[in-house]
PDB file of C-alpha atoms and ligand atoms in Angstrom:
ATOM      1  CA  MET A   1     -62.144 -53.227  68.069  1.00 97.00           C
ATOM      2  CA  LYS A   2     -64.562 -52.845  70.961  1.00 98.00           C
ATOM      3  CA  ILE A   3     -64.582 -49.682  73.052  1.00 98.00           C
ATOM      4  CA  HIS A   4     -66.425 -50.103  76.345  1.00 98.00           C
ATOM      5  CA  ILE A   5     -67.405 -46.827  78.023  1.00 98.00           C
ATOM      6  CA  LEU A   6     -67.085 -47.256  81.803  1.00 98.00           C
ATOM      7  CA  ARG A   7     -68.521 -44.786  84.284  1.00 98.00           C
ATOM      8  CA  CYS A   8     -65.903 -44.443  87.045  1.00 98.00           C
ATOM      9  CA  GLY A   9     -67.797 -42.116  89.356  1.00 98.00           C
ATOM     10  CA  GLU A  10     -69.060 -38.585  88.994  1.00 98.00           C
ATOM     11  CA  MET A  11     -68.329 -35.006  89.996  1.00 98.00           C
ATOM     12  CA  ARG A  12     -70.666 -32.199  90.951  1.00 98.00           C
ATOM     13  CA  VAL A  13     -69.042 -29.127  89.469  1.00 98.00           C
ATOM     14  CA  SER A  14     -69.979 -25.540  88.707  1.00 98.00           C
ATOM     15  CA  GLU A  15     -72.002 -25.185  85.505  1.00 97.00           C
ATOM     16  CA  THR A  16     -69.143 -22.974  84.285  1.00 97.00           C
ATOM     17  CA  VAL A  17     -66.811 -25.989  84.068  1.00 97.00           C
ATOM     18  CA  PRO A  18     -68.338 -27.475  80.897  1.00 97.00           C
ATOM     19  CA  PHE A  19     -69.784 -24.291  79.358  1.00 97.00           C
ATOM     20  CA  GLY A  20     -68.110 -21.268  81.012  1.00 97.00           C
ATOM     21  CA  ASN A  21     -66.902 -19.930  77.623  1.00 97.00           C
ATOM     22  CA  ALA A  22     -63.969 -18.142  79.275  1.00 96.00           C
ATOM     23  CA  ILE A  23     -60.989 -18.870  81.451  1.00 94.00           C
ATOM     24  CA  SER A  24     -61.392 -16.045  83.931  1.00 95.00           C
ATOM     25  CA  ALA A  25     -60.987 -15.188  87.579  1.00 95.00           C
ATOM     26  CA  ALA A  26     -64.792 -14.984  87.881  1.00 96.00           C
ATOM     27  CA  ASN A  27     -65.215 -18.508  86.523  1.00 96.00           C
ATOM     28  CA  SER A  28     -62.392 -19.841  88.707  1.00 94.00           C
ATOM     29  CA  LEU A  29     -64.031 -18.328  91.771  1.00 96.00           C
ATOM     30  CA  ARG A  30     -67.419 -19.787  90.860  1.00 97.00           C
ATOM     31  CA  GLN A  31     -65.870 -23.220  90.355  1.00 97.00           C
ATOM     32  CA  LEU A  32     -64.746 -23.229  93.975  1.00 96.00           C
ATOM     33  CA  ALA A  33     -67.679 -21.403  95.562  1.00 97.00           C
ATOM     34  CA  ASP A  34     -70.833 -22.134  93.538  1.00 97.00           C
ATOM     35  CA  PRO A  35     -73.708 -23.464  95.685  1.00 97.00           C
ATOM     36  CA  ASP A  36     -75.193 -26.835  94.839  1.00 97.00           C
ATOM     37  CA  ARG A  37     -78.032 -25.360  92.744  1.00 97.00           C
ATOM     38  CA  LYS A  38     -75.465 -23.874  90.340  1.00 97.00           C
ATOM     39  CA  ARG A  39     -73.655 -27.177  89.938  1.00 98.00           C
ATOM     40  CA  VAL A  40     -74.157 -30.031  87.523  1.00 98.00           C
ATOM     41  CA  THR A  41     -73.431 -33.731  88.006  1.00 98.00           C
ATOM     42  CA  LEU A  42     -71.055 -34.972  85.326  1.00 98.00           C
ATOM     43  CA  PRO A  43     -69.910 -38.563  84.808  1.00 98.00           C
ATOM     44  CA  VAL A  44     -66.237 -39.520  84.850  1.00 98.00           C
ATOM     45  CA  PHE A  45     -65.635 -41.950  81.990  1.00 98.00           C
ATOM     46  CA  CYS A  46     -62.822 -44.383  81.361  1.00 98.00           C
ATOM     47  CA  TYR A  47     -62.594 -46.599  78.296  1.00 98.00           C
ATOM     48  CA  LEU A  48     -61.706 -50.285  78.146  1.00 98.00           C
ATOM     49  CA  ILE A  49     -60.596 -51.193  74.643  1.00 98.00           C
ATOM     50  CA  GLU A  50     -60.299 -54.653  73.128  1.00 98.00           C
ATOM     51  CA  HIS A  51     -57.589 -53.975  70.568  1.00 98.00           C
ATOM     52  CA  PRO A  52     -55.787 -56.538  68.367  1.00 96.00           C
ATOM     53  CA  GLN A  53     -52.574 -55.701  70.295  1.00 94.00           C
ATOM     54  CA  GLY A  54     -54.196 -56.336  73.678  1.00 97.00           C
ATOM     55  CA  LEU A  55     -56.399 -54.843  76.317  1.00 98.00           C
ATOM     56  CA  LEU A  56     -56.112 -51.063  76.696  1.00 98.00           C
ATOM     57  CA  LEU A  57     -57.545 -48.739  79.305  1.00 98.00           C
ATOM     58  CA  VAL A  58     -57.863 -44.994  78.846  1.00 98.00           C
ATOM     59  CA  ASP A  59     -57.753 -43.104  82.181  1.00 98.00           C
ATOM     60  CA  ALA A  60     -58.472 -44.429  85.668  1.00 98.00           C
ATOM     61  CA  GLY A  61     -61.310 -42.346  87.202  1.00 98.00           C
ATOM     62  CA  TRP A  62     -61.695 -41.798  90.947  1.00 98.00           C
ATOM     63  CA  CYS A  63     -60.254 -43.984  93.695  1.00 98.00           C
ATOM     64  CA  ARG A  64     -62.336 -45.830  96.282  1.00 98.00           C
ATOM     65  CA  ALA A  65     -60.780 -43.824  99.171  1.00 98.00           C
ATOM     66  CA  ILE A  66     -62.527 -40.682  97.930  1.00 98.00           C
ATOM     67  CA  SER A  67     -65.966 -42.221  98.498  1.00 98.00           C
ATOM     68  CA  PRO A  68     -65.527 -45.264 100.791  1.00 98.00           C
ATOM     69  CA  ASP A  69     -69.261 -45.981 101.121  1.00 98.00           C
ATOM     70  CA  GLY A  70     -70.164 -45.029  97.565  1.00 98.00           C
ATOM     71  CA  VAL A  71     -71.751 -41.729  98.592  1.00 98.00           C
ATOM     72  CA  TYR A  72     -70.498 -38.121  98.669  1.00 98.00           C
ATOM     73  CA  ASP A  73     -68.233 -37.960 101.710  1.00 98.00           C
ATOM     74  CA  PRO A  74     -66.577 -34.511 102.075  1.00 98.00           C
ATOM     75  CA  ALA A  75     -64.250 -35.666 104.863  1.00 98.00           C
ATOM     76  CA  ALA A  76     -63.016 -38.608 102.781  1.00 98.00           C
ATOM     77  CA  VAL A  77     -62.556 -36.338  99.754  1.00 98.00           C
ATOM     78  CA  ARG A  78     -60.344 -34.009 101.792  1.00 97.00           C
ATOM     79  CA  GLU A  79     -58.166 -36.980 102.778  1.00 97.00           C
ATOM     80  CA  VAL A  80     -57.356 -37.489  99.092  1.00 97.00           C
ATOM     81  CA  LEU A  81     -57.568 -34.011  97.553  1.00 97.00           C
ATOM     82  CA  PRO A  82     -56.378 -30.595  98.729  1.00 95.00           C
ATOM     83  CA  GLU A  83     -59.131 -28.296  99.997  1.00 95.00           C
ATOM     84  CA  ARG A  84     -59.494 -26.311  96.757  1.00 94.00           C
ATOM     85  CA  LEU A  85     -59.797 -29.372  94.562  1.00 96.00           C
ATOM     86  CA  ALA A  86     -62.248 -30.963  97.003  1.00 97.00           C
ATOM     87  CA  ALA A  87     -64.410 -27.830  96.668  1.00 97.00           C
ATOM     88  CA  PHE A  88     -64.038 -27.849  92.884  1.00 97.00           C
ATOM     89  CA  TYR A  89     -64.894 -31.494  92.231  1.00 98.00           C
ATOM     90  CA  ARG A  90     -67.329 -32.715  94.948  1.00 98.00           C
ATOM     91  CA  PRO A  91     -66.708 -36.271  93.694  1.00 98.00           C
ATOM     92  CA  THR A  92     -68.678 -39.450  94.356  1.00 98.00           C
ATOM     93  CA  LEU A  93     -67.766 -43.003  93.396  1.00 98.00           C
ATOM     94  CA  PRO A  94     -70.835 -45.266  93.669  1.00 98.00           C
ATOM     95  CA  ALA A  95     -70.310 -48.890  94.730  1.00 98.00           C
ATOM     96  CA  GLY A  96     -69.024 -51.033  91.871  1.00 98.00           C
ATOM     97  CA  GLU A  97     -67.832 -48.072  89.740  1.00 98.00           C
ATOM     98  CA  ALA A  98     -64.157 -47.957  90.806  1.00 98.00           C
ATOM     99  CA  ILE A  99     -61.998 -49.133  87.938  1.00 98.00           C
ATOM    100  CA  HIS A 100     -60.719 -52.271  89.702  1.00 98.00           C
ATOM    101  CA  GLU A 101     -64.278 -53.173  90.706  1.00 98.00           C
ATOM    102  CA  GLN A 102     -65.412 -52.867  87.089  1.00 98.00           C
ATOM    103  CA  LEU A 103     -62.480 -54.917  85.836  1.00 98.00           C
ATOM    104  CA  ALA A 104     -63.219 -57.613  88.452  1.00 98.00           C
ATOM    105  CA  ALA A 105     -66.879 -57.697  87.369  1.00 98.00           C
ATOM    106  CA  ARG A 106     -65.595 -58.583  83.877  1.00 98.00           C
ATOM    107  CA  GLY A 107     -63.270 -61.243  85.265  1.00 98.00           C
ATOM    108  CA  LEU A 108     -60.199 -59.050  84.698  1.00 98.00           C
ATOM    109  CA  ARG A 109     -57.265 -58.091  86.906  1.00 98.00           C
ATOM    110  CA  PRO A 110     -55.010 -55.034  86.463  1.00 98.00           C
ATOM    111  CA  GLU A 111     -52.306 -57.471  85.277  1.00 98.00           C
ATOM    112  CA  ASP A 112     -54.519 -58.242  82.281  1.00 98.00           C
ATOM    113  CA  LEU A 113     -54.214 -54.655  81.022  1.00 98.00           C
ATOM    114  CA  ASP A 114     -51.561 -54.395  78.316  1.00 98.00           C
ATOM    115  CA  CYS A 115     -51.505 -50.607  78.373  1.00 98.00           C
ATOM    116  CA  VAL A 116     -53.119 -47.859  80.446  1.00 98.00           C
ATOM    117  CA  ILE A 117     -53.165 -44.569  78.535  1.00 98.00           C
ATOM    118  CA  LEU A 118     -53.427 -41.402  80.627  1.00 98.00           C
ATOM    119  CA  THR A 119     -54.884 -38.504  78.654  1.00 98.00           C
ATOM    120  CA  HIS A 120     -53.639 -35.997  81.240  1.00 97.00           C
ATOM    121  CA  LEU A 121     -52.849 -35.740  84.953  1.00 96.00           C
ATOM    122  CA  ASP A 122     -55.979 -34.100  86.393  1.00 96.00           C
ATOM    123  CA  ALA A 123     -57.207 -35.867  89.533  1.00 97.00           C
ATOM    124  CA  ASP A 124     -60.425 -37.236  88.009  1.00 98.00           C
ATOM    125  CA  HIS A 125     -58.349 -39.103  85.394  1.00 98.00           C
ATOM    126  CA  VAL A 126     -55.568 -40.512  87.567  1.00 98.00           C
ATOM    127  CA  ALA A 127     -56.879 -41.040  91.132  1.00 98.00           C
ATOM    128  CA  GLY A 128     -57.827 -44.640  90.254  1.00 98.00           C
ATOM    129  CA  LEU A 129     -54.219 -45.457  89.254  1.00 98.00           C
ATOM    130  CA  CYS A 130     -53.719 -46.845  92.782  1.00 98.00           C
ATOM    131  CA  HIS A 131     -56.099 -49.677  91.787  1.00 98.00           C
ATOM    132  CA  LEU A 132     -54.114 -50.606  88.666  1.00 98.00           C
ATOM    133  CA  LYS A 133     -50.873 -51.932  90.126  1.00 98.00           C
ATOM    134  CA  GLY A 134     -49.607 -54.711  87.889  1.00 98.00           C
ATOM    135  CA  ALA A 135     -50.784 -53.225  84.574  1.00 98.00           C
ATOM    136  CA  LYS A 136     -48.115 -54.016  81.974  1.00 98.00           C
ATOM    137  CA  ARG A 137     -47.651 -50.419  80.799  1.00 98.00           C
ATOM    138  CA  ILE A 138     -48.902 -47.014  81.920  1.00 98.00           C
ATOM    139  CA  VAL A 139     -48.210 -44.279  79.367  1.00 98.00           C
ATOM    140  CA  LEU A 140     -48.511 -40.495  79.400  1.00 98.00           C
ATOM    141  CA  PRO A 141     -47.401 -37.803  76.940  1.00 97.00           C
ATOM    142  CA  GLU A 142     -44.075 -36.343  78.063  1.00 96.00           C
ATOM    143  CA  ASP A 143     -45.431 -32.862  77.426  1.00 94.00           C
ATOM    144  CA  GLU A 144     -48.101 -33.364  80.093  1.00 95.00           C
ATOM    145  CA  TYR A 145     -45.493 -34.601  82.562  1.00 93.00           C
ATOM    146  CA  PHE A 146     -43.136 -31.755  81.678  1.00 92.00           C
ATOM    147  CA  TRP A 147     -45.611 -29.028  82.641  1.00 88.00           C
ATOM    148  CA  SER A 148     -46.870 -30.797  85.772  1.00 85.00           C
ATOM    149  CA  CYS A 149     -44.284 -28.964  87.903  1.00 78.00           C
ATOM    150  CA  ARG A 150     -45.720 -25.590  86.850  1.00 78.00           C
ATOM    151  CA  THR A 151     -47.512 -23.943  89.766  1.00 72.00           C
ATOM    152  CA  VAL A 152     -50.937 -23.867  88.171  1.00 72.00           C
ATOM    153  CA  TYR A 153     -50.733 -27.579  87.469  1.00 78.00           C
ATOM    154  CA  LYS A 154     -49.414 -28.358  90.940  1.00 78.00           C
ATOM    155  CA  LEU A 155     -52.682 -26.898  92.232  1.00 81.00           C
ATOM    156  CA  ARG A 156     -54.716 -29.027  89.825  1.00 87.00           C
ATOM    157  CA  GLN A 157     -52.746 -32.255  89.720  1.00 91.00           C
ATOM    158  CA  PRO A 158     -51.645 -33.502  93.166  1.00 92.00           C
ATOM    159  CA  GLN A 159     -48.501 -35.545  92.617  1.00 91.00           C
ATOM    160  CA  SER A 160     -49.527 -37.975  95.368  1.00 92.00           C
ATOM    161  CA  LEU A 161     -52.110 -39.445  92.957  1.00 95.00           C
ATOM    162  CA  TRP A 162     -49.650 -40.416  90.216  1.00 94.00           C
ATOM    163  CA  MET A 163     -46.019 -39.909  91.213  1.00 92.00           C
ATOM    164  CA  ASP A 164     -45.520 -43.473  92.501  1.00 92.00           C
ATOM    165  CA  ALA A 165     -46.978 -45.171  89.420  1.00 95.00           C
ATOM    166  CA  PRO A 166     -44.404 -46.513  86.925  1.00 97.00           C
ATOM    167  CA  ILE A 167     -45.437 -44.074  84.214  1.00 97.00           C
ATOM    168  CA  GLU A 168     -43.706 -44.385  80.842  1.00 98.00           C
ATOM    169  CA  ARG A 169     -43.514 -40.997  79.120  1.00 97.00           C
ATOM    170  CA  LEU A 170     -44.066 -40.890  75.381  1.00 98.00           C
ATOM    171  CA  TYR A 171     -42.822 -38.063  73.163  1.00 97.00           C
ATOM    172  CA  TYR A 172     -45.179 -36.388  70.753  1.00 97.00           C
ATOM    173  CA  ARG A 173     -43.842 -36.352  67.208  1.00 97.00           C
ATOM    174  CA  GLY A 174     -44.860 -34.539  64.059  1.00 96.00           C
ATOM    175  CA  ALA A 175     -48.271 -35.542  62.721  1.00 95.00           C
ATOM    176  CA  ALA A 176     -50.187 -34.042  59.813  1.00 92.00           C
ATOM    177  CA  ASP A 177     -53.649 -34.558  61.292  1.00 95.00           C
ATOM    178  CA  ALA A 178     -53.621 -32.941  64.738  1.00 97.00           C
ATOM    179  CA  PRO A 179     -54.510 -29.460  66.028  1.00 97.00           C
ATOM    180  CA  ASN A 180     -50.939 -28.850  67.125  1.00 92.00           C
ATOM    181  CA  ARG A 181     -49.404 -31.226  64.545  1.00 95.00           C
ATOM    182  CA  TRP A 182     -48.259 -33.439  67.419  1.00 97.00           C
ATOM    183  CA  ALA A 183     -49.214 -37.050  68.111  1.00 98.00           C
ATOM    184  CA  VAL A 184     -47.877 -40.363  69.406  1.00 98.00           C
ATOM    185  CA  ASP A 185     -48.496 -43.454  67.270  1.00 98.00           C
ATOM    186  CA  LEU A 186     -48.680 -46.038  70.080  1.00 98.00           C
ATOM    187  CA  PHE A 187     -48.201 -49.208  68.042  1.00 97.00           C
ATOM    188  CA  GLY A 188     -46.663 -47.708  64.886  1.00 96.00           C
ATOM    189  CA  ASP A 189     -49.688 -48.669  62.764  1.00 96.00           C
ATOM    190  CA  GLU A 190     -51.900 -45.596  63.361  1.00 96.00           C
ATOM    191  CA  SER A 191     -54.511 -47.784  65.098  1.00 98.00           C
ATOM    192  CA  VAL A 192     -54.047 -45.856  68.377  1.00 98.00           C
ATOM    193  CA  LEU A 193     -52.955 -42.231  68.130  1.00 98.00           C
ATOM    194  CA  LEU A 194     -52.482 -39.995  71.139  1.00 98.00           C
ATOM    195  CA  VAL A 195     -53.241 -36.631  69.561  1.00 98.00           C
ATOM    196  CA  ASN A 196     -52.188 -33.508  71.435  1.00 98.00           C
ATOM    197  CA  VAL A 197     -55.312 -31.393  72.053  1.00 98.00           C
ATOM    198  CA  PRO A 198     -53.980 -28.516  74.160  1.00 96.00           C
ATOM    199  CA  GLY A 199     -55.994 -25.891  76.004  1.00 95.00           C
ATOM    200  CA  HIS A 200     -57.409 -27.807  78.950  1.00 95.00           C
ATOM    201  CA  THR A 201     -53.789 -28.648  79.765  1.00 94.00           C
ATOM    202  CA  ASP A 202     -50.764 -28.166  77.510  1.00 93.00           C
ATOM    203  CA  GLY A 203     -49.965 -31.844  77.092  1.00 95.00           C
ATOM    204  CA  GLN A 204     -53.434 -33.416  77.041  1.00 97.00           C
ATOM    205  CA  ALA A 205     -53.982 -36.226  74.546  1.00 98.00           C
ATOM    206  CA  ALA A 206     -57.157 -37.221  72.773  1.00 98.00           C
ATOM    207  CA  VAL A 207     -57.108 -40.869  71.719  1.00 98.00           C
ATOM    208  CA  LEU A 208     -57.935 -41.642  68.093  1.00 98.00           C
ATOM    209  CA  LEU A 209     -58.761 -45.321  67.507  1.00 98.00           C
ATOM    210  CA  ARG A 210     -58.800 -46.576  63.910  1.00 98.00           C
ATOM    211  CA  ARG A 211     -60.023 -49.881  62.543  1.00 97.00           C
ATOM    212  CA  GLY A 212     -61.344 -50.961  59.161  1.00 90.00           C
ATOM    213  CA  GLY A 213     -61.669 -47.476  57.676  1.00 96.00           C
ATOM    214  CA  ARG A 214     -63.585 -46.117  60.651  1.00 98.00           C
ATOM    215  CA  PHE A 215     -62.506 -44.309  63.788  1.00 98.00           C
ATOM    216  CA  VAL A 216     -63.596 -43.324  67.284  1.00 98.00           C
ATOM    217  CA  LEU A 217     -62.203 -40.198  68.920  1.00 98.00           C
ATOM    218  CA  LEU A 218     -61.910 -40.064  72.711  1.00 98.00           C
ATOM    219  CA  ALA A 219     -61.722 -36.294  73.175  1.00 98.00           C
ATOM    220  CA  ALA A 220     -60.748 -36.385  76.883  1.00 98.00           C
ATOM    221  CA  ASP A 221     -61.479 -32.916  78.356  1.00 98.00           C
ATOM    222  CA  ALA A 222     -60.890 -30.941  75.154  1.00 98.00           C
ATOM    223  CA  ALA A 223     -64.714 -30.923  75.039  1.00 98.00           C
ATOM    224  CA  PHE A 224     -67.257 -31.760  77.725  1.00 98.00           C
ATOM    225  CA  SER A 225     -70.111 -32.245  75.272  1.00 98.00           C
ATOM    226  CA  PRO A 226     -70.747 -31.913  71.506  1.00 98.00           C
ATOM    227  CA  ARG A 227     -72.314 -28.563  72.440  1.00 98.00           C
ATOM    228  CA  ASN A 228     -68.785 -27.185  72.925  1.00 98.00           C
ATOM    229  CA  TRP A 229     -67.839 -27.597  69.250  1.00 98.00           C
ATOM    230  CA  ARG A 230     -71.311 -27.272  67.711  1.00 97.00           C
ATOM    231  CA  GLU A 231     -72.080 -23.952  69.445  1.00 97.00           C
ATOM    232  CA  ASP A 232     -68.483 -22.746  69.750  1.00 95.00           C
ATOM    233  CA  ILE A 233     -68.630 -22.568  73.564  1.00 97.00           C
ATOM    234  CA  THR A 234     -65.319 -23.292  75.264  1.00 97.00           C
ATOM    235  CA  PRO A 235     -65.258 -25.062  78.618  1.00 97.00           C
ATOM    236  CA  GLY A 236     -64.676 -22.634  81.499  1.00 96.00           C
ATOM    237  CA  PHE A 237     -61.927 -24.733  83.027  1.00 93.00           C
ATOM    238  CA  GLY A 238     -58.643 -24.828  81.201  1.00 91.00           C
ATOM    239  CA  PHE A 239     -55.344 -23.143  80.653  1.00 90.00           C
ATOM    240  CA  ASP A 240     -55.415 -21.466  77.251  1.00 94.00           C
ATOM    241  CA  ARG A 241     -58.653 -20.509  75.519  1.00 96.00           C
ATOM    242  CA  GLU A 242     -57.121 -19.992  72.084  1.00 96.00           C
ATOM    243  CA  GLN A 243     -55.658 -23.485  72.247  1.00 96.00           C
ATOM    244  CA  GLN A 244     -59.019 -24.811  73.459  1.00 97.00           C
ATOM    245  CA  ARG A 245     -60.708 -23.302  70.391  1.00 97.00           C
ATOM    246  CA  LYS A 246     -58.095 -24.717  68.054  1.00 97.00           C
ATOM    247  CA  SER A 247     -58.568 -28.179  69.570  1.00 98.00           C
ATOM    248  CA  LEU A 248     -62.374 -27.827  69.357  1.00 98.00           C
ATOM    249  CA  ARG A 249     -62.179 -26.896  65.664  1.00 98.00           C
ATOM    250  CA  TRP A 250     -60.146 -30.037  64.986  1.00 98.00           C
ATOM    251  CA  ILE A 251     -62.638 -32.175  66.945  1.00 98.00           C
ATOM    252  CA  ALA A 252     -65.518 -30.622  64.965  1.00 98.00           C
ATOM    253  CA  GLN A 253     -63.774 -31.625  61.718  1.00 98.00           C
ATOM    254  CA  LYS A 254     -63.342 -35.166  63.004  1.00 98.00           C
ATOM    255  CA  ALA A 255     -66.996 -35.362  64.111  1.00 98.00           C
ATOM    256  CA  ASP A 256     -68.071 -34.367  60.573  1.00 98.00           C
ATOM    257  CA  ASP A 257     -65.902 -37.005  58.896  1.00 98.00           C
ATOM    258  CA  PRO A 258     -68.071 -39.794  57.400  1.00 98.00           C
ATOM    259  CA  ALA A 259     -65.578 -42.345  58.801  1.00 98.00           C
ATOM    260  CA  CYS A 260     -66.265 -41.159  62.364  1.00 98.00           C
ATOM    261  CA  ALA A 261     -68.189 -43.724  64.429  1.00 98.00           C
ATOM    262  CA  ALA A 262     -68.233 -41.592  67.600  1.00 98.00           C
ATOM    263  CA  VAL A 263     -66.605 -38.680  69.388  1.00 98.00           C
ATOM    264  CA  LEU A 264     -66.727 -39.316  73.131  1.00 98.00           C
ATOM    265  CA  CYS A 265     -66.010 -36.757  75.869  1.00 98.00           C
ATOM    266  CA  SER A 266     -64.833 -37.826  79.334  1.00 98.00           C
ATOM    267  CA  HIS A 267     -67.624 -35.939  81.119  1.00 98.00           C
ATOM    268  CA  ASP A 268     -70.611 -35.857  78.764  1.00 98.00           C
ATOM    269  CA  ALA A 269     -73.755 -36.033  80.908  1.00 98.00           C
ATOM    270  CA  ALA A 270     -75.803 -37.135  77.871  1.00 98.00           C
ATOM    271  CA  VAL A 271     -73.810 -40.363  77.467  1.00 98.00           C
ATOM    272  CA  ALA A 272     -74.508 -43.609  79.347  1.00 97.00           C
ATOM    273  CA  PRO A 273     -72.073 -46.532  79.508  1.00 97.00           C
ATOM    274  CA  HIS A 274     -72.245 -48.584  76.321  1.00 97.00           C
ATOM    275  CA  THR A 275     -69.967 -50.274  73.820  1.00 98.00           C
ATOM    276  CA  VAL A 276     -68.907 -48.915  70.432  1.00 98.00           C
ATOM    277  CA  GLU A 277     -67.491 -51.355  67.901  1.00 97.00           C
ATOM    278  CA  ILE A 278     -65.420 -50.479  64.835  1.00 98.00           C
TER     279      ILE A 278
HETATM  280 ZN1   ZN B   1     -61.652 -34.529  83.555  1.00 74.53          ZN
END
């Protein structure tokens, strides 16, 4: 199984987003108002997976409309995102990094994707869905969809970015090895598990890929960097800190497992696009 890490743009967010260590009004305010010098540029990663059952994509990154010329364009951002989210994210999508552009560079069309897995509905993970029309399946945990009508999520997850996509909702079921004991076994062979890692959102899934006695864990936004679980620092953007810590403890266990080939976070600034094979 090959896991290609694709950089689908970036975001310039408050330094409290990855390492705020609290979900607080002060952090929320900083995330909207911090000046540029208190912000960090984080990548937005998607993952293209060559799996025996077909070609999988995890998340969709930003859309071209947010950055038409490949540079930071505040007016274009506000056409796509509400004012608060535009201030939070300050996104850029350099030329060639939109998901459909990267697929085309590999000679692929959206129709060639057997399954697009959405880890959760935050804008930086679903804006690029508009470029994936024709993908055979698009799946999302039902629990993430269920809570998306809650006010706090409405502010975070504009429905315009994902409501029109033919999203198939998958139900978490009991699983022994998961922070919340909830997971979806996508193909029924434990080769692709969507493991509920709540805290950042209630329904968020990490994706655990198994092959030949080894595994790779795509941690989504349960962690922004290994620093989160190694130093016990929770990200400052989320919904429930206790759940965040529980998810981080599970990720730390996975990272320590000798069978672990990699734990990858969606916004780890220390990671460059590369391919992991298991
Ligand atoms: Zn994210």
